[in-house]
Amino acid sequence: MAFAAPETPSRVHRIPQSKYIDAVRWLSPVSALDRFAAVAYYDTDTNSPSIEIICVDPNPQGSSPTLTPQSSWTPPSRISSLKTAHSTHQPILAAATFSGSIHILAPDLINGGTVESEATVSELGFHSGPVSAVDLREGGTECVSVGEDGRVNLVSFVGDSSNLNYRRIFDANGLVGYTAVKWASPSEFATGGYGFGLQWWDQRRPGGPVSQFKGNWCQGKTSGIVHSIDIHPSRKHTCLAGGSSGTVFAWDLRAQQQPIVLSGAGTGEAPISLLSESEVWEVQYDCYTRSSNIGNITSTRILPIMICSEDGILAVIEQGEEPLELLAEPCAINSFDIDQQNPSDVICSLEWESIAILTRS
Amino acid sequence: MVLLIRVSGGDLLDGGVHVDDDADLDTRWCCEVGAAVYPFHHGLKSPISRLSISWSRGNSLRVSVFAAPSSVESVEDDAGGTVVEVKLGGGDGEISDAHWRRIAYGSVSPFALLQSRKNAISSLSKMSMNSSPYDADWWDYIMEYSKDINALLGSQKPASVPVIDDPKSVIVKGEEPTNLKAAWELLEMFYAEKPSHLCLPERLVDWLADFDSLFSGTHPTVHSKLVDFQKELVNLQVVEDNPKYWEVMSSALAVGWLDIVVKMLRLHGSYQLDQLSNRETENGLVEAVAVLISKMPRMRLDQEAGKLGECFKAKPDFVKAREKWRAQINKLDSSAFWFQCAHLQTREGLRSMLQIMLGNANSLCSATCHWIELYISHLLYIRPLTVGLESMYSLAQKSIQLKPMASAHRLMGLIIGILGENTEVVLAECLKGFGPWMVVHAIELLTAGSDHAEMLLLEERPNLGGINIEELHRLVYAQVLSSHPLTWQIAPIYLISCMKHGMVLLQILLSKQPVQHNQLLLKSIEICRLYELHSITANIMKIAGVHHWKHGRKGSGVFWLQQARDEYRLNRIAQQLFDSVGKTISDESFKQWEGLIQLLGSDSKTAGGLEFLHKYRDFKKSLQHVFDGKTTDAARRAVESLISLMKNPSTPQRFYLPLLYDSLKLLNWKDRPLLNVSQTNLLLTKLQDLSLARLRPDFIESELPPQALNSVRLALATNLGRAILEE
């Protein structure tokens, strides 16, 4: 199918890394000049994972951007999920590992990016098996972690203490596995899992999810897994999810069991644009809107979103419009992050051991 | 293969084991047979009793070292054994593993594009029965492919051009050239650029200018002479007094690096303003030679900016210009000015340069260092119109005779193979010198225009199991890719281009991928989807399902088995699941089950035996309503659920009694009997089945009070009576 071509082409730079990249995140800048990103690497030659803080110089003397490693920290195993909190005075990173631990890192960007304080939860029984997703609450004092073991844990950390306390919110004993999580408000968060199922949790009403979005809504068609969730701070009632078979859908809590399918496996009504047929690894609301039409978007309409997929697509989807393809790589785009301060810039990790930096104009 | 392992322990005093105690001996032995020693430390303190060696992923050996059973006094934390991975082969010295991977990734798209174009052309030619399958487009495609691959191997352009030109920097340092790029450019020149064969000599001159430094390691070269002289140059006051100045210039001129020679000539002391007046004739001669060099006619299509020489595209023009140019040299050579030139070195140096330009074979031979340089100088100054590989080959043979190879170099072997038109030698040199990546991608160029090579490489060979050489090398390369956890994903591109064995190997490759992590699993499934390998998809999903199930992730397990539509395994795990259902699906833990039941959905086909859970949940829910309020409507719905559960063949027998016991309240409903006669009879029959089933040895008794059966019987009997009365 034909995609809408961007009016002005964006600049893309691919920077080979010689290590596999498990995740990339922008860090909120501390000064106007320097821009930093956190990258979770995995070196297959030495079997060693690392989290590196890199300084991104987007335009040194008009040539392609350069990435300068500032500091490195070695986690006990590969990173399964990496998140940042933005509204803190110092950037905070939450990293979850395949060995079932969570690490809170606070890189000191002013003094060379060294990873300053570090706190860890890795007790036996925290998670059995890998932590599949983690999310930091804005303000950065709590994070929630989920796993395929069905455990939902709340980790709270205050100040510099290296001992983290965690509280088990729920344990599904493996009967349900969770693969994605995202905070909605200080007390609410959403999780996603198998069969395109979503769950809404409220800490004020413990004992289980307060609301469940029924999985298997695309009956007859192959079901899938939710890989990523995003919730816009201004629309906490809408939970955006991306997953298998190119599926991107939104769950409006006010219309409980009716998904708003934005791409992929449709409910069989209107022909829904099929952007990609493979896994959508990450979804994020795209705060970079062209032509200031944000005022026109009513509260029932879904805000523009960006997705990346296994078949190498990075695209922006707007409800009811042709998707805008930003990148079409020959290999998978495994994760991306939109710079919150500078939303025209997107950093992506590519399957073929490279990082792409995209600047929209 | 003989494997000699020399094990050195962590602590020698405590008895690290040496398989071979004499270190000198094994090193010498290894050198003789050309083996390599891979020392490693196992860190075990106690003596070693056993070694086990197996292949690990890729080029690694997995060596398991077992300690001897420890004696009583051994420390507790002493490990009983350890596993060490030993990586064999240092790979290519000049290209790191990561760089090789980058090349492998980058060559996927050009290769795939060329394959699809080839397929399109061959299907087109089949349709139209066109006599020539290759048209003009074909050469464009080949050239595009070659350029794409070439671009991956690094750029030859200098990193940055200095703003102020340093007159004393003779050679510009660019990116370090690699043998791999040099080899690819050779192949491109000879196999992809068919139409420009007339300009081949000049292309070779350019090639040597770019890559002469590669020979410096094993041979003396003009490049290394220049580099050495460059170091001396800074300290030289009167450059023309140094014999090396003239020697280096002659050498550079012999291999055609005109701009370097002219730049060096201009360093001549006679150009200095204070000397210009009393060395006028000398300066005139130097300048005349410099002008002649920069006017040298060259047979080439295009000229890079800044390069010297006059280009000619047509042969007659070139011949005419060359004759004129040689006449000018001869005239200068026999001029009377030489006697007025007082500086001996200048006079001798300049005249020997003229001899080189005139093609004096002896001068060329003494000015060049190795046979390729000599060969190039012959092509430039003696036989610039050499056409055809045959004559080029005989010229090369002559050069080798004059300057025999002291040691073999992989690029030299490749050149000889190419000039000798010996496809086997070219392939063998590619494989030996540059590995399987090179062979697979070079075959595309080798077969591009040569029918002979195409026949040789595409002929099916019984001794290779019926496959052709092209497929053999693709399979080998795919194996290399498959052995690495990051590159296995691109192996399918090469496997599907193999007609005979590719698909089977692809299926094996996909079936062997790890399934533990969803991301990797989904990447495998995506490849299956692309190549429509639905049975492999189902198999992978089944393996994943069982893996997750075994590790306690029941939800994930059920999901994958459902995706695989594996009713057999779903039914099997259902039995295990029911064991825990009876105990835990009480009202308290209902929330845990809720998610799983939702996942199962209502479609009985994908749920297998687990469909029961769904109905059981519905029944429990409606029963809950009955206990909360006491409406007869709710009770009726509960009864319907109960009957449909009891009717359903997928309901396990061991649930009959608990179900009925749970619904005692319904059976003893106060207002009126809720079950009619036939429904009650059905339940009684099921109860009868149950008592028969209890006699079987594998029956699992449910945990209910002992009087449960009797109370259910009584309730059913009462209900039957009431129902008969009502009807």
mmCIF file of C-alpha atoms in Angstrom, chain B residues 321-572:
data_model
loop_
_atom_site.group_PDB
_atom_site.id
_atom_site.type_symbol
_atom_site.label_atom_id
_atom_site.label_comp_id
_atom_site.label_asym_id
_atom_site.label_seq_id
_atom_site.Cartn_x
_atom_site.Cartn_y
_atom_site.Cartn_z
ATOM 1 C CA ALA B 321 49.678 11.975 -28.950
ATOM 2 C CA ARG B 322 51.970 9.338 -27.502
ATOM 3 C CA GLU B 323 54.253 9.428 -30.526
ATOM 4 C CA LYS B 324 54.468 13.196 -30.283
ATOM 5 C CA TRP B 325 55.175 13.008 -26.556
ATOM 6 C CA ARG B 326 57.941 10.418 -27.035
ATOM 7 C CA ALA B 327 59.472 12.556 -29.766
ATOM 8 C CA GLN B 328 59.557 15.486 -27.340
ATOM 9 C CA ILE B 329 61.313 13.312 -24.725
ATOM 10 C CA ASN B 330 63.823 12.101 -27.279
ATOM 11 C CA LYS B 331 64.462 15.674 -28.328
ATOM 12 C CA LEU B 332 65.065 16.739 -24.758
ATOM 13 C CA ASP B 333 67.242 13.722 -24.136
ATOM 14 C CA SER B 334 69.543 14.622 -27.005
ATOM 15 C CA SER B 335 69.586 18.342 -26.363
ATOM 16 C CA ALA B 336 72.794 20.248 -25.716
ATOM 17 C CA PHE B 337 71.571 21.794 -22.471
ATOM 18 C CA TRP B 338 72.632 18.743 -20.501
ATOM 19 C CA PHE B 339 76.270 19.737 -20.907
ATOM 20 C CA GLN B 340 75.521 23.105 -19.369
ATOM 21 C CA CYS B 341 73.968 21.541 -16.338
ATOM 22 C CA ALA B 342 76.636 21.658 -13.652
ATOM 23 C CA HIS B 343 74.838 19.617 -11.017
ATOM 24 C CA LEU B 344 75.750 15.987 -11.593
ATOM 25 C CA GLN B 345 72.928 14.374 -9.562
ATOM 26 C CA THR B 346 70.330 16.487 -11.300
ATOM 27 C CA ARG B 347 71.679 15.618 -14.690
ATOM 28 C CA GLU B 348 71.850 11.896 -14.017
ATOM 29 C CA GLY B 349 68.569 11.802 -12.153
ATOM 30 C CA LEU B 350 66.618 13.637 -14.807
ATOM 31 C CA ARG B 351 68.052 11.572 -17.632
ATOM 32 C CA SER B 352 67.217 8.327 -15.888
ATOM 33 C CA MET B 353 63.685 9.604 -15.484
ATOM 34 C CA LEU B 354 63.591 10.264 -19.212
ATOM 35 C CA GLN B 355 64.719 6.668 -19.779
ATOM 36 C CA ILE B 356 61.808 5.458 -17.698
ATOM 37 C CA MET B 357 59.401 7.526 -19.730
ATOM 38 C CA LEU B 358 60.899 6.160 -22.894
ATOM 39 C CA GLY B 359 60.295 2.648 -21.615
ATOM 40 C CA ASN B 360 63.832 1.457 -21.065
ATOM 41 C CA ALA B 361 63.250 -2.038 -19.681
ATOM 42 C CA ASN B 362 66.359 -2.010 -17.519
ATOM 43 C CA SER B 363 65.502 1.329 -15.947
ATOM 44 C CA LEU B 364 61.977 0.155 -15.209
ATOM 45 C CA CYS B 365 63.252 -3.030 -13.638
ATOM 46 C CA SER B 366 65.671 -1.256 -11.345
ATOM 47 C CA ALA B 367 63.169 1.443 -10.382
ATOM 48 C CA THR B 368 60.448 -0.954 -9.260
ATOM 49 C CA CYS B 369 60.419 -3.256 -6.240
ATOM 50 C CA HIS B 370 58.118 -6.205 -6.828
ATOM 51 C CA TRP B 371 56.659 -7.837 -9.880
ATOM 52 C CA ILE B 372 53.320 -6.060 -9.823
ATOM 53 C CA GLU B 373 55.071 -2.700 -9.854
ATOM 54 C CA LEU B 374 57.259 -3.842 -12.706
ATOM 55 C CA TYR B 375 54.186 -5.119 -14.501
ATOM 56 C CA ILE B 376 52.425 -1.802 -14.072
ATOM 57 C CA SER B 377 55.469 0.089 -15.336
ATOM 58 C CA HIS B 378 55.538 -2.075 -18.437
ATOM 59 C CA LEU B 379 51.866 -1.413 -19.022
ATOM 60 C CA LEU B 380 52.442 2.302 -18.667
ATOM 61 C CA TYR B 381 55.597 2.880 -20.666
ATOM 62 C CA ILE B 382 56.183 -0.113 -22.963
ATOM 63 C CA ARG B 383 52.869 -1.679 -23.892
ATOM 64 C CA PRO B 384 50.102 0.779 -23.032
ATOM 65 C CA LEU B 385 47.795 -0.781 -25.619
ATOM 66 C CA THR B 386 47.836 -4.279 -24.190
ATOM 67 C CA VAL B 387 44.393 -5.715 -24.762
ATOM 68 C CA GLY B 388 43.078 -9.095 -23.834
ATOM 69 C CA LEU B 389 43.775 -11.183 -20.798
ATOM 70 C CA GLU B 390 46.021 -13.554 -22.704
ATOM 71 C CA SER B 391 48.630 -10.942 -23.537
ATOM 72 C CA MET B 392 48.266 -9.379 -20.108
ATOM 73 C CA TYR B 393 48.906 -12.765 -18.568
ATOM 74 C CA SER B 394 52.051 -13.401 -20.612
ATOM 75 C CA LEU B 395 53.343 -9.960 -19.647
ATOM 76 C CA ALA B 396 52.693 -10.783 -16.008
ATOM 77 C CA GLN B 397 54.582 -14.040 -16.367
ATOM 78 C CA LYS B 398 57.514 -12.126 -17.808
ATOM 79 C CA SER B 399 57.450 -9.702 -14.893
ATOM 80 C CA ILE B 400 57.458 -12.544 -12.393
ATOM 81 C CA GLN B 401 60.466 -14.022 -14.132
ATOM 82 C CA LEU B 402 62.327 -10.732 -13.807
ATOM 83 C CA LYS B 403 61.276 -10.190 -10.206
ATOM 84 C CA PRO B 404 60.460 -13.515 -8.622
ATOM 85 C CA MET B 405 58.131 -13.521 -5.631
ATOM 86 C CA ALA B 406 60.098 -13.908 -2.423
ATOM 87 C CA SER B 407 56.942 -14.810 -0.541
ATOM 88 C CA ALA B 408 53.400 -15.336 -1.615
ATOM 89 C CA HIS B 409 50.853 -12.607 -1.052
ATOM 90 C CA ARG B 410 47.131 -13.274 -1.242
ATOM 91 C CA LEU B 411 46.536 -10.395 -3.644
ATOM 92 C CA MET B 412 49.319 -11.577 -5.959
ATOM 93 C CA GLY B 413 47.811 -15.044 -6.129
ATOM 94 C CA LEU B 414 44.460 -13.506 -6.949
ATOM 95 C CA ILE B 415 45.892 -11.345 -9.733
ATOM 96 C CA ILE B 416 47.624 -14.321 -11.333
ATOM 97 C CA GLY B 417 44.420 -16.327 -11.178
ATOM 98 C CA ILE B 418 42.406 -13.527 -12.751
ATOM 99 C CA LEU B 419 44.920 -12.859 -15.537
ATOM 100 C CA GLY B 420 45.282 -16.578 -16.174
ATOM 101 C CA GLU B 421 41.491 -16.757 -16.641
ATOM 102 C CA ASN B 422 41.433 -19.615 -14.208
ATOM 103 C CA THR B 423 38.133 -19.475 -12.338
ATOM 104 C CA GLU B 424 39.068 -22.296 -9.989
ATOM 105 C CA VAL B 425 42.241 -20.517 -8.938
ATOM 106 C CA VAL B 426 40.364 -17.251 -8.410
ATOM 107 C CA LEU B 427 37.789 -18.993 -6.236
ATOM 108 C CA ALA B 428 40.436 -20.851 -4.296
ATOM 109 C CA GLU B 429 42.412 -17.652 -3.701
ATOM 110 C CA CYS B 430 39.245 -15.852 -2.581
ATOM 111 C CA LEU B 431 38.407 -18.624 -0.155
ATOM 112 C CA LYS B 432 41.930 -19.012 1.160
ATOM 113 C CA GLY B 433 42.677 -15.334 1.451
ATOM 114 C CA PHE B 434 39.344 -13.797 2.339
ATOM 115 C CA GLY B 435 36.928 -16.438 3.542
ATOM 116 C CA PRO B 436 33.457 -17.629 2.615
ATOM 117 C CA TRP B 437 31.876 -14.163 2.497
ATOM 118 C CA MET B 438 34.199 -13.205 -0.346
ATOM 119 C CA VAL B 439 33.565 -16.367 -2.326
ATOM 120 C CA VAL B 440 29.784 -16.115 -2.190
ATOM 121 C CA HIS B 441 29.720 -12.487 -3.237
ATOM 122 C CA ALA B 442 32.522 -12.824 -5.801
ATOM 123 C CA ILE B 443 30.758 -15.684 -7.606
ATOM 124 C CA GLU B 444 28.092 -13.191 -8.652
ATOM 125 C CA LEU B 445 30.764 -11.214 -10.490
ATOM 126 C CA LEU B 446 32.571 -14.255 -11.875
ATOM 127 C CA THR B 447 29.440 -15.627 -13.477
ATOM 128 C CA ALA B 448 28.219 -12.235 -14.656
ATOM 129 C CA GLY B 449 29.742 -12.261 -18.094
ATOM 130 C CA SER B 450 31.614 -15.456 -18.559
ATOM 131 C CA ASP B 451 29.772 -18.463 -19.961
ATOM 132 C CA HIS B 452 32.716 -20.640 -19.105
ATOM 133 C CA ALA B 453 32.685 -19.660 -15.440
ATOM 134 C CA GLU B 454 28.918 -19.976 -15.349
ATOM 135 C CA MET B 455 29.138 -23.507 -16.683
ATOM 136 C CA LEU B 456 31.851 -24.417 -14.240
ATOM 137 C CA LEU B 457 30.114 -22.977 -11.199
ATOM 138 C CA LEU B 458 26.525 -23.871 -11.992
ATOM 139 C CA GLU B 459 27.082 -27.418 -13.175
ATOM 140 C CA GLU B 460 25.583 -29.948 -10.776
ATOM 141 C CA ARG B 461 28.224 -32.207 -9.357
ATOM 142 C CA PRO B 462 27.493 -35.705 -8.148
ATOM 143 C CA ASN B 463 30.516 -35.604 -5.856
ATOM 144 C CA LEU B 464 28.977 -32.620 -4.053
ATOM 145 C CA GLY B 465 25.710 -34.417 -3.522
ATOM 146 C CA GLY B 466 24.151 -33.078 -6.694
ATOM 147 C CA ILE B 467 24.611 -29.406 -5.933
ATOM 148 C CA ASN B 468 26.714 -26.926 -7.860
ATOM 149 C CA ILE B 469 29.737 -25.006 -6.623
ATOM 150 C CA GLU B 470 27.764 -21.789 -6.245
ATOM 151 C CA GLU B 471 25.257 -23.468 -3.950
ATOM 152 C CA LEU B 472 28.036 -25.201 -2.028
ATOM 153 C CA HIS B 473 29.683 -21.910 -1.158
ATOM 154 C CA ARG B 474 26.392 -20.269 -0.281
ATOM 155 C CA LEU B 475 25.609 -23.123 2.072
ATOM 156 C CA VAL B 476 29.042 -22.818 3.671
ATOM 157 C CA TYR B 477 28.593 -19.080 4.150
ATOM 158 C CA ALA B 478 25.105 -19.595 5.547
ATOM 159 C CA GLN B 479 26.570 -22.043 8.049
ATOM 160 C CA VAL B 480 29.101 -19.454 9.134
ATOM 161 C CA LEU B 481 26.322 -16.896 9.566
ATOM 162 C CA SER B 482 24.127 -19.374 11.435
ATOM 163 C CA SER B 483 26.795 -20.071 13.988
ATOM 164 C CA HIS B 484 26.682 -16.560 15.399
ATOM 165 C CA PRO B 485 23.783 -15.398 17.576
ATOM 166 C CA LEU B 486 23.558 -12.074 15.763
ATOM 167 C CA THR B 487 24.089 -13.037 12.147
ATOM 168 C CA TRP B 488 21.915 -16.146 12.002
ATOM 169 C CA GLN B 489 18.990 -13.935 11.026
ATOM 170 C CA ILE B 490 20.571 -13.081 7.675
ATOM 171 C CA ALA B 491 21.473 -16.681 6.847
ATOM 172 C CA PRO B 492 17.946 -17.324 5.440
ATOM 173 C CA ILE B 493 18.587 -14.792 2.639
ATOM 174 C CA TYR B 494 21.452 -16.971 1.407
ATOM 175 C CA LEU B 495 19.761 -20.276 2.141
ATOM 176 C CA ILE B 496 16.706 -19.542 0.031
ATOM 177 C CA SER B 497 18.953 -18.763 -2.914
ATOM 178 C CA CYS B 498 20.123 -22.396 -2.738
ATOM 179 C CA MET B 499 17.804 -24.457 -4.883
ATOM 180 C CA LYS B 500 18.592 -27.939 -3.632
ATOM 181 C CA HIS B 501 19.336 -27.940 0.074
ATOM 182 C CA GLY B 502 18.548 -24.389 1.127
ATOM 183 C CA MET B 503 14.991 -24.868 2.296
ATOM 184 C CA VAL B 504 15.749 -27.929 4.395
ATOM 185 C CA LEU B 505 18.692 -26.241 6.059
ATOM 186 C CA LEU B 506 16.564 -23.167 6.694
ATOM 187 C CA GLN B 507 13.992 -25.334 8.435
ATOM 188 C CA ILE B 508 16.691 -26.926 10.559
ATOM 189 C CA LEU B 509 18.173 -23.532 11.378
ATOM 190 C CA LEU B 510 14.830 -22.132 12.494
ATOM 191 C CA SER B 511 13.976 -25.221 14.505
ATOM 192 C CA LYS B 512 17.248 -24.930 16.402
ATOM 193 C CA GLN B 513 16.789 -21.349 17.556
ATOM 194 C CA PRO B 514 16.347 -20.782 21.279
ATOM 195 C CA VAL B 515 12.779 -20.123 22.396
ATOM 196 C CA GLN B 516 13.290 -18.921 25.955
ATOM 197 C CA HIS B 517 12.793 -15.261 25.263
ATOM 198 C CA ASN B 518 9.809 -13.903 23.436
ATOM 199 C CA GLN B 519 11.791 -11.424 21.387
ATOM 200 C CA LEU B 520 14.020 -14.071 19.842
ATOM 201 C CA LEU B 521 11.121 -16.449 19.443
ATOM 202 C CA LEU B 522 9.081 -13.859 17.610
ATOM 203 C CA LYS B 523 12.005 -13.046 15.342
ATOM 204 C CA SER B 524 12.192 -16.711 14.353
ATOM 205 C CA ILE B 525 8.447 -16.822 13.779
ATOM 206 C CA GLU B 526 8.682 -13.706 11.623
ATOM 207 C CA ILE B 527 11.221 -15.428 9.372
ATOM 208 C CA CYS B 528 8.939 -18.470 9.147
ATOM 209 C CA ARG B 529 6.111 -16.171 8.119
ATOM 210 C CA LEU B 530 8.207 -14.564 5.394
ATOM 211 C CA TYR B 531 9.048 -17.931 3.864
ATOM 212 C CA GLU B 532 5.647 -19.477 4.585
ATOM 213 C CA LEU B 533 7.033 -22.247 6.748
ATOM 214 C CA HIS B 534 3.836 -22.761 8.690
ATOM 215 C CA SER B 535 4.711 -26.182 10.028
ATOM 216 C CA ILE B 536 7.973 -24.856 11.448
ATOM 217 C CA THR B 537 6.084 -21.969 13.058
ATOM 218 C CA ALA B 538 3.758 -24.434 14.732
ATOM 219 C CA ASN B 539 6.685 -26.548 15.908
ATOM 220 C CA ILE B 540 8.552 -23.588 17.363
ATOM 221 C CA MET B 541 5.405 -22.449 19.141
ATOM 222 C CA LYS B 542 4.886 -25.908 20.586
ATOM 223 C CA ILE B 543 8.457 -26.028 21.864
ATOM 224 C CA ALA B 544 8.032 -22.567 23.371
ATOM 225 C CA GLY B 545 4.710 -23.533 24.907
ATOM 226 C CA VAL B 546 6.102 -26.598 26.608
ATOM 227 C CA HIS B 547 9.175 -24.661 27.736
ATOM 228 C CA HIS B 548 7.084 -21.958 29.407
ATOM 229 C CA TRP B 549 4.722 -24.499 30.887
ATOM 230 C CA LYS B 550 7.580 -26.448 32.411
ATOM 231 C CA HIS B 551 8.974 -23.290 33.970
ATOM 232 C CA GLY B 552 5.705 -22.459 35.665
ATOM 233 C CA ARG B 553 4.608 -19.770 33.256
ATOM 234 C CA LYS B 554 1.294 -21.484 32.606
ATOM 235 C CA GLY B 555 -0.321 -18.527 30.868
ATOM 236 C CA SER B 556 2.524 -18.193 28.362
ATOM 237 C CA GLY B 557 2.548 -21.930 27.814
ATOM 238 C CA VAL B 558 -1.163 -22.076 27.124
ATOM 239 C CA PHE B 559 -0.914 -19.081 24.795
ATOM 240 C CA TRP B 560 1.796 -20.604 22.617
ATOM 241 C CA LEU B 561 0.128 -24.009 22.469
ATOM 242 C CA GLN B 562 -3.095 -22.274 21.501
ATOM 243 C CA GLN B 563 -1.283 -20.349 18.774
ATOM 244 C CA ALA B 564 0.141 -23.623 17.519
ATOM 245 C CA ARG B 565 -3.370 -25.140 17.627
ATOM 246 C CA ASP B 566 -1.882 -28.081 19.450
ATOM 247 C CA GLU B 567 -4.963 -29.706 20.928
ATOM 248 C CA TYR B 568 -3.091 -32.768 21.982
ATOM 249 C CA ARG B 569 -0.748 -30.917 24.300
ATOM 250 C CA LEU B 570 -3.462 -28.540 25.460
ATOM 251 C CA ASN B 571 -5.497 -31.537 26.562
ATOM 252 C CA ARG B 572 -2.506 -33.013 28.299
#
